[in-house]
Coordinates of C-alpha atoms and ligand atoms in Angstrom, one line a residue:
K1 CA -20.7 -6.6 -0.7
P2 CA -18.6 -3.5 0.0
L3 CA -15.9 -2.8 -2.5
V4 CA -12.2 -2.7 -1.5
F5 CA -9.4 -1.1 -3.5
S6 CA -5.7 -0.9 -2.6
G7 CA -2.4 -0.8 -4.4
V8 CA 1.3 -1.5 -4.0
Q9 CA 4.0 0.3 -6.0
P10 CA 6.5 -1.9 -7.9
T11 CA 9.4 0.2 -6.7
G12 CA 11.8 -2.5 -5.5
N13 CA 12.2 -4.8 -2.5
L14 CA 8.8 -5.7 -1.0
H15 CA 9.3 -5.8 2.8
L16 CA 7.7 -6.9 6.0
G17 CA 5.9 -3.5 6.4
N18 CA 4.2 -3.9 3.0
Y19 CA 3.2 -7.4 4.0
L20 CA 1.9 -6.7 7.5
G21 CA 0.5 -3.1 6.8
A22 CA -1.1 -4.0 3.5
I23 CA -0.9 -7.4 1.8
Q24 CA -1.7 -9.6 4.8
R25 CA -4.8 -7.4 5.3
F26 CA -5.8 -7.6 1.6
V27 CA -5.9 -11.4 2.0
A28 CA -8.1 -11.1 5.1
L29 CA -10.7 -9.0 3.4
Q30 CA -11.4 -11.4 0.6
D31 CA -14.2 -13.4 2.2
S32 CA -16.3 -10.3 3.2
H33 CA -15.6 -7.9 0.3
D34 CA -15.2 -7.6 -3.4
C35 CA -11.6 -6.6 -3.9
L36 CA -9.4 -4.9 -6.5
Y37 CA -5.7 -5.2 -5.8
C38 CA -3.6 -3.1 -8.1
V39 CA 0.1 -3.0 -8.9
V40 CA 0.4 0.8 -9.2
D41 CA 3.1 1.1 -11.9
M42 CA 2.1 4.7 -12.8
H43 CA 2.8 5.8 -9.3
A44 CA 6.1 4.0 -9.4
I45 CA 7.4 6.2 -12.3
T46 CA 6.9 9.4 -10.2
V47 CA 10.5 8.6 -9.3
W48 CA 12.9 7.2 -11.9
Q49 CA 12.6 3.5 -12.6
D50 CA 14.8 1.6 -15.0
P51 CA 12.4 0.1 -17.6
A52 CA 13.8 -3.5 -17.3
D53 CA 13.7 -3.3 -13.5
L54 CA 10.2 -1.9 -13.6
K55 CA 8.9 -4.9 -15.6
R56 CA 10.5 -7.3 -13.2
Q57 CA 9.2 -5.5 -10.2
I58 CA 5.6 -5.4 -11.5
R59 CA 5.7 -9.2 -11.8
E60 CA 7.3 -9.5 -8.4
V61 CA 4.5 -7.5 -6.7
T62 CA 1.9 -9.6 -8.5
A63 CA 3.7 -12.8 -7.4
A64 CA 3.7 -11.5 -3.8
F65 CA -0.1 -10.9 -3.9
I66 CA -0.7 -14.4 -5.2
A67 CA 1.9 -16.1 -3.0
S68 CA 0.3 -14.4 0.1
G69 CA -3.1 -15.9 -0.7
I70 CA -4.9 -13.4 -2.9
D71 CA -7.2 -15.2 -5.3
P72 CA -7.1 -13.5 -8.8
T73 CA -10.1 -15.5 -10.0
K74 CA -12.4 -14.4 -7.2
H75 CA -11.0 -10.9 -7.1
I76 CA -9.3 -8.5 -9.5
V77 CA -5.5 -8.3 -9.6
F78 CA -4.1 -6.0 -12.3
N79 CA -1.5 -3.3 -13.1
Q80 CA -2.7 0.3 -13.2
S81 CA -1.2 1.3 -16.6
Q82 CA -3.4 -1.3 -18.4
V83 CA -6.6 0.6 -17.4
S84 CA -6.6 4.0 -19.0
G85 CA -9.4 5.3 -16.7
H86 CA -6.8 5.9 -13.9
A87 CA -5.0 8.5 -15.9
E88 CA -8.2 10.0 -17.3
L89 CA -9.9 10.4 -13.9
A90 CA -6.6 11.7 -12.3
W91 CA -6.7 14.6 -14.8
V92 CA -10.2 15.5 -13.8
F93 CA -9.1 15.3 -10.2
N94 CA -6.1 17.5 -10.9
C95 CA -8.6 20.1 -11.8
V96 CA -10.7 19.5 -8.7
A97 CA -7.9 19.4 -6.1
R98 CA -6.3 22.7 -4.9
L99 CA -2.6 23.5 -4.9
G100 CA -3.0 24.3 -1.2
W101 CA -4.2 20.8 -0.5
L102 CA -1.3 19.2 -2.2
N103 CA 1.2 21.5 -0.6
R104 CA 0.4 20.0 2.7
M105 CA 1.3 16.4 1.7
T106 CA 4.1 15.1 3.9
Q107 CA 5.0 12.2 1.5
F108 CA 5.9 14.7 -1.2
K109 CA 8.0 16.7 1.2
E110 CA 9.8 13.6 2.3
K111 CA 10.3 12.1 -1.2
A112 CA 11.2 15.3 -2.9
G113 CA 13.8 16.1 -0.2
K114 CA 15.9 19.3 -0.3
D115 CA 16.0 19.5 -4.1
R116 CA 12.3 20.2 -4.5
E117 CA 12.7 22.1 -7.8
N118 CA 14.0 18.9 -9.3
A119 CA 11.1 16.6 -8.2
S120 CA 8.8 15.4 -11.0
V121 CA 5.4 17.0 -11.4
G122 CA 4.0 13.4 -11.1
L123 CA 5.4 13.1 -7.6
Y124 CA 3.6 16.2 -6.7
A125 CA 0.3 15.1 -8.3
Y126 CA 0.6 11.6 -6.8
P127 CA -2.4 12.0 -4.4
S128 CA -4.8 12.9 -7.2
L129 CA -3.8 9.8 -9.1
M130 CA -4.4 7.8 -5.9
A131 CA -7.8 9.4 -5.5
A132 CA -8.6 8.3 -9.1
D133 CA -7.4 4.7 -8.4
I134 CA -9.9 4.4 -5.6
L135 CA -12.8 6.4 -6.9
L136 CA -12.6 5.0 -10.5
Y137 CA -14.3 1.9 -8.9
R138 CA -16.3 3.9 -6.4
A139 CA -14.5 1.8 -3.7
T140 CA -15.7 2.3 -0.2
H141 CA -12.9 0.7 1.8
V142 CA -9.2 1.1 1.4
P143 CA -6.7 -1.0 3.5
V144 CA -3.4 0.9 3.8
G145 CA -0.5 1.4 6.2
E146 CA -0.6 4.4 8.5
D147 CA 1.7 6.4 6.2
Q148 CA -1.1 6.7 3.6
K149 CA -3.7 8.2 6.0
Q150 CA -3.1 11.7 4.8
H151 CA -3.6 10.7 1.2
L152 CA -6.8 8.9 2.0
E153 CA -8.1 12.1 3.7
L154 CA -7.3 14.0 0.5
T155 CA -9.2 11.4 -1.5
R156 CA -12.2 12.1 0.6
D157 CA -11.8 15.8 0.1
I158 CA -11.6 15.4 -3.7
A159 CA -14.7 13.1 -3.7
Q160 CA -16.6 15.7 -1.7
K161 CA -15.6 18.7 -3.8
F162 CA -16.4 16.8 -7.0
N163 CA -19.8 15.9 -5.6
N164 CA -20.4 19.6 -4.5
D165 CA -19.0 21.3 -7.6
F166 CA -21.0 19.1 -10.0
G167 CA -24.0 18.5 -7.7
P168 CA -26.6 20.0 -10.2
S169 CA -25.0 18.1 -13.1
I170 CA -25.0 14.8 -11.2
A171 CA -28.7 15.2 -10.5
A172 CA -29.4 16.3 -14.0
N173 CA -27.8 13.2 -15.3
G174 CA -30.0 11.1 -13.1
L175 CA -27.1 9.9 -11.0
G176 CA -28.5 10.8 -7.6
E177 CA -27.1 13.3 -5.1
A178 CA -23.5 12.3 -4.5
F179 CA -21.7 10.4 -7.3
F180 CA -18.5 9.4 -5.5
P181 CA -18.6 7.7 -2.0
L182 CA -16.2 9.0 0.7
P183 CA -14.0 6.0 1.1
E184 CA -13.1 4.7 4.5
P185 CA -9.4 4.0 5.3
L186 CA -8.8 0.6 7.0
I187 CA -5.7 1.3 9.0
G188 CA -4.9 -0.4 12.2
G189 CA -3.6 -3.4 14.1
P190 CA -0.2 -3.8 15.7
A191 CA 1.7 -3.3 12.4
A192 CA 0.0 -0.3 10.8
R193 CA 3.4 1.4 10.8
V194 CA 6.4 -1.1 10.8
M195 CA 9.6 0.8 11.6
S196 CA 13.1 0.3 10.3
L197 CA 15.1 -2.3 12.2
R198 CA 18.0 0.2 12.4
D199 CA 16.1 3.3 13.5
G200 CA 12.8 3.2 15.5
A201 CA 11.9 6.7 14.3
K202 CA 11.8 5.8 10.5
K203 CA 9.3 3.7 8.8
M204 CA 10.5 0.5 7.1
S205 CA 10.8 1.4 3.5
K206 CA 11.8 0.0 0.1
S207 CA 13.9 3.0 -0.5
D208 CA 16.1 2.9 2.6
P209 CA 19.7 2.4 1.4
S210 CA 20.4 0.0 4.3
D211 CA 19.2 -3.5 3.5
L212 CA 19.6 -4.3 7.2
S213 CA 16.8 -1.8 7.9
R214 CA 14.1 -4.1 6.4
I215 CA 13.1 -7.7 6.0
N216 CA 12.4 -8.4 2.4
L217 CA 9.8 -11.0 1.5
T218 CA 12.4 -12.8 -0.6
D219 CA 15.0 -13.0 2.2
D220 CA 16.0 -16.5 3.1
A221 CA 15.9 -17.9 6.7
D222 CA 19.6 -17.1 7.4
L223 CA 19.2 -13.5 6.3
I224 CA 16.0 -13.0 8.3
A225 CA 17.7 -14.5 11.4
S226 CA 20.8 -12.2 11.1
K227 CA 18.7 -9.1 10.4
I228 CA 16.5 -9.7 13.5
R229 CA 19.5 -10.5 15.6
K230 CA 21.2 -7.3 14.6
A231 CA 18.0 -5.2 15.0
K232 CA 18.5 -2.2 17.2
T233 CA 17.1 -2.6 20.8
D234 CA 17.6 -0.8 24.1
P235 CA 19.4 -2.5 27.1
E236 CA 16.3 -3.0 29.2
P237 CA 14.4 -6.3 29.3
L238 CA 10.9 -6.4 27.7
P239 CA 8.1 -5.0 29.9
S240 CA 5.2 -7.2 31.0
E241 CA 2.6 -4.6 30.0
A242 CA 2.0 -2.5 26.8
E243 CA 2.3 0.7 28.9
G244 CA 6.0 -0.1 29.4
L245 CA 6.7 0.1 25.7
K246 CA 6.2 3.9 25.7
G247 CA 9.3 5.8 24.7
R248 CA 10.9 2.5 23.5
P249 CA 10.2 2.6 19.8
E250 CA 12.5 -0.3 18.8
A251 CA 11.1 -2.6 21.4
E252 CA 7.5 -1.6 20.5
N253 CA 8.3 -2.3 16.8
L254 CA 9.5 -5.8 17.4
V255 CA 6.6 -6.6 19.7
G256 CA 4.2 -5.2 17.1
I257 CA 5.8 -7.4 14.3
Y258 CA 5.5 -10.5 16.5
A259 CA 1.9 -9.7 17.3
A260 CA 1.0 -9.1 13.7
L261 CA 2.8 -12.2 12.4
G262 CA 1.3 -14.4 15.1
A263 CA -2.2 -12.8 15.0
V264 CA -2.1 -12.2 18.7
P265 CA -2.6 -9.0 20.7
K266 CA 0.6 -7.2 21.9
E267 CA -0.4 -7.7 25.5
E268 CA -0.3 -11.5 24.9
V269 CA 3.2 -11.2 23.5
L270 CA 4.3 -9.3 26.6
T271 CA 2.7 -11.7 28.9
Q272 CA 4.8 -14.4 27.3
F273 CA 8.1 -12.6 26.9
G274 CA 7.9 -9.7 29.4
G275 CA 10.8 -9.6 32.0
G276 CA 12.9 -11.8 29.8
Q277 CA 16.0 -10.9 27.7
F278 CA 15.7 -9.6 24.2
S279 CA 17.8 -12.5 22.9
T280 CA 15.1 -15.0 23.9
F281 CA 12.4 -12.9 22.3
K282 CA 14.4 -12.3 19.2
A283 CA 15.0 -16.1 18.7
A284 CA 11.2 -16.7 18.9
L285 CA 10.6 -13.8 16.5
V286 CA 13.1 -15.4 14.0
D287 CA 11.2 -18.7 14.2
L288 CA 7.9 -17.0 13.7
A289 CA 9.1 -14.8 10.8
V290 CA 10.8 -17.7 9.0
A291 CA 7.7 -19.9 9.4
K292 CA 5.4 -17.2 8.1
L293 CA 7.6 -15.6 5.3
G294 CA 9.6 -18.6 4.1
P295 CA 6.8 -20.3 2.2
I296 CA 5.7 -16.9 0.7
G297 CA 9.2 -16.1 -0.5
A298 CA 9.6 -19.5 -2.0
E299 CA 6.2 -19.3 -3.8
M300 CA 7.1 -15.9 -5.1
Q301 CA 10.4 -17.2 -6.6
R302 CA 8.4 -20.0 -8.3
L303 CA 5.8 -17.6 -9.7
V304 CA 8.3 -15.1 -11.1
A305 CA 10.0 -17.9 -13.0
E306 CA 6.9 -18.1 -15.1
P307 CA 6.4 -14.5 -16.3
D308 CA 3.9 -15.5 -19.0
H309 CA 1.6 -16.9 -16.4
I310 CA 1.8 -13.7 -14.3
D311 CA 1.2 -11.5 -17.4
A312 CA -1.9 -13.5 -18.3
I313 CA -3.3 -12.9 -14.7
L314 CA -2.6 -9.2 -15.1
R315 CA -4.2 -9.0 -18.5
D316 CA -7.3 -10.9 -17.3
G317 CA -7.6 -8.6 -14.2
A318 CA -7.2 -5.5 -16.3
A319 CA -10.0 -6.6 -18.7
R320 CA -12.3 -7.1 -15.8
A321 CA -11.3 -3.8 -14.1
R322 CA -11.8 -1.9 -17.4
V323 CA -15.5 -2.9 -17.5
L324 CA -16.0 -1.2 -14.1
A325 CA -13.7 1.8 -15.0
D326 CA -15.4 2.5 -18.3
A327 CA -18.8 2.7 -16.7
T328 CA -17.6 5.2 -14.2
M329 CA -15.8 7.2 -16.8
A330 CA -18.9 7.4 -19.0
N331 CA -20.7 8.9 -16.1
V332 CA -17.9 11.3 -15.3
R333 CA -17.8 12.5 -18.9
D334 CA -21.5 13.3 -18.7
I335 CA -21.2 15.0 -15.3
V336 CA -18.2 17.2 -16.3
G337 CA -19.9 18.1 -19.6
F338 CA -17.6 16.4 -22.1
V339 CA -19.4 15.4 -25.3
R340 CA -19.2 11.7 -26.2
Ligands
ATP401 P1 8.1 3.5 -1.5 O1 9.3 3.8 -0.6 O2 8.5 3.2 -2.9 O3 7.0 4.4 -1.3 P2 6.7 1.7 0.4 O4 7.5 0.7 1.2 O5 6.2 2.9 1.1 O6 7.6 2.1 -0.9 P3 4.3 1.5 -1.1 O7 4.1 0.7 -2.4 O8 4.3 3.0 -1.2 O9 5.5 0.9 -0.3 O10 3.1 1.1 -0.1 C1 2.3 -0.1 -0.3 C2 1.5 -0.3 1.0 O11 2.4 -0.7 2.1 C3 0.7 0.9 1.4 O12 -0.5 0.5 1.9 C4 1.6 1.5 2.6 O13 0.8 2.2 3.5 C5 2.1 0.2 3.2 N1 3.3 0.4 3.9 C6 4.5 0.8 3.4 N2 5.4 0.9 4.3 C7 4.9 0.4 5.5 C8 5.3 0.2 6.8 N3 6.6 0.5 7.1 N4 4.5 -0.3 7.7 C9 3.2 -0.6 7.4 N5 2.7 -0.4 6.2 C10 3.5 0.1 5.2
MG402 MG1 5.2 4.4 0.0

């Protein structure tokens, strides 16, 4: 079976974009793939996290995975900091990646903002840690939202440069021609990039100061309803064909959310609601969102109330991940020329 790796940062409020762009797709891959789903706490600290909040958020992301339907007995669910290979391989990749490559990363530019001199070195090196996360398991498929496409391309560049630079050593150690696979991004569907409910030009994000911009997985039915009712739209009725969504980012976003939640193509949503008023469509979207997210939010609350149970799942996952990671790192040490 092909191997899937993906991660979610424990940086705060998990939202509908995380669910539709990532977690829902993690769930769908479980039958056909062997999967590692990681709470990437080392990525989270690239921007300041209060230690007590971080602990709570790690357990919350784990709860979201499980409440959404990820099976931690069939697959591996763990937090990154418990498997030291992530940090070790990231260091090697820091020495493979080029400054020029990292300088092009748009996520760094966005997150560092104007005060770039004051951004952490970790935030800058984030993409080489992400490459390490994936390649530590030699994963071949990575389900992510559209915003991570550039980082995935960098991961492939790092894998390729490592394979080239160390080609003779890989062969001399009897490890074939290419040690790391070039992982394929799995990006797509109607919700690969869920936009803010307040601004169709910005992605829905944990860090947006406006809570009205996103639907959190833990929002109750009333809150979901009021956020969708207040979501920005334009005055035109919905079009009947997808073509008519061009230049209407807010309308396109809500149609995409409906399509992803209902597992139907956008065209079908427009056949049903095209020509009608936004208020009718929004009411149906509220019902669908509440039906889909309500049980997940409730199960998350139940799970986070038992932190010991969650911690046990993470410890067990980390122990199983470590076995795979240690095997890769032993090979990497030999390839690079470290004595062990
Ligand atoms: P942060 O602001 O801390 O970076 P985030 O909302 O971007 O938080 P991440 O933990 O960085 O969340 O990303 C987890 C996964 O969710 C990634 O696969 C990412 O591509 C996906 N994702 C994040 N935001 C969206 C979005 N608006 N639409 C679709 N997928 C998204
Ligand atoms: Mg992000």
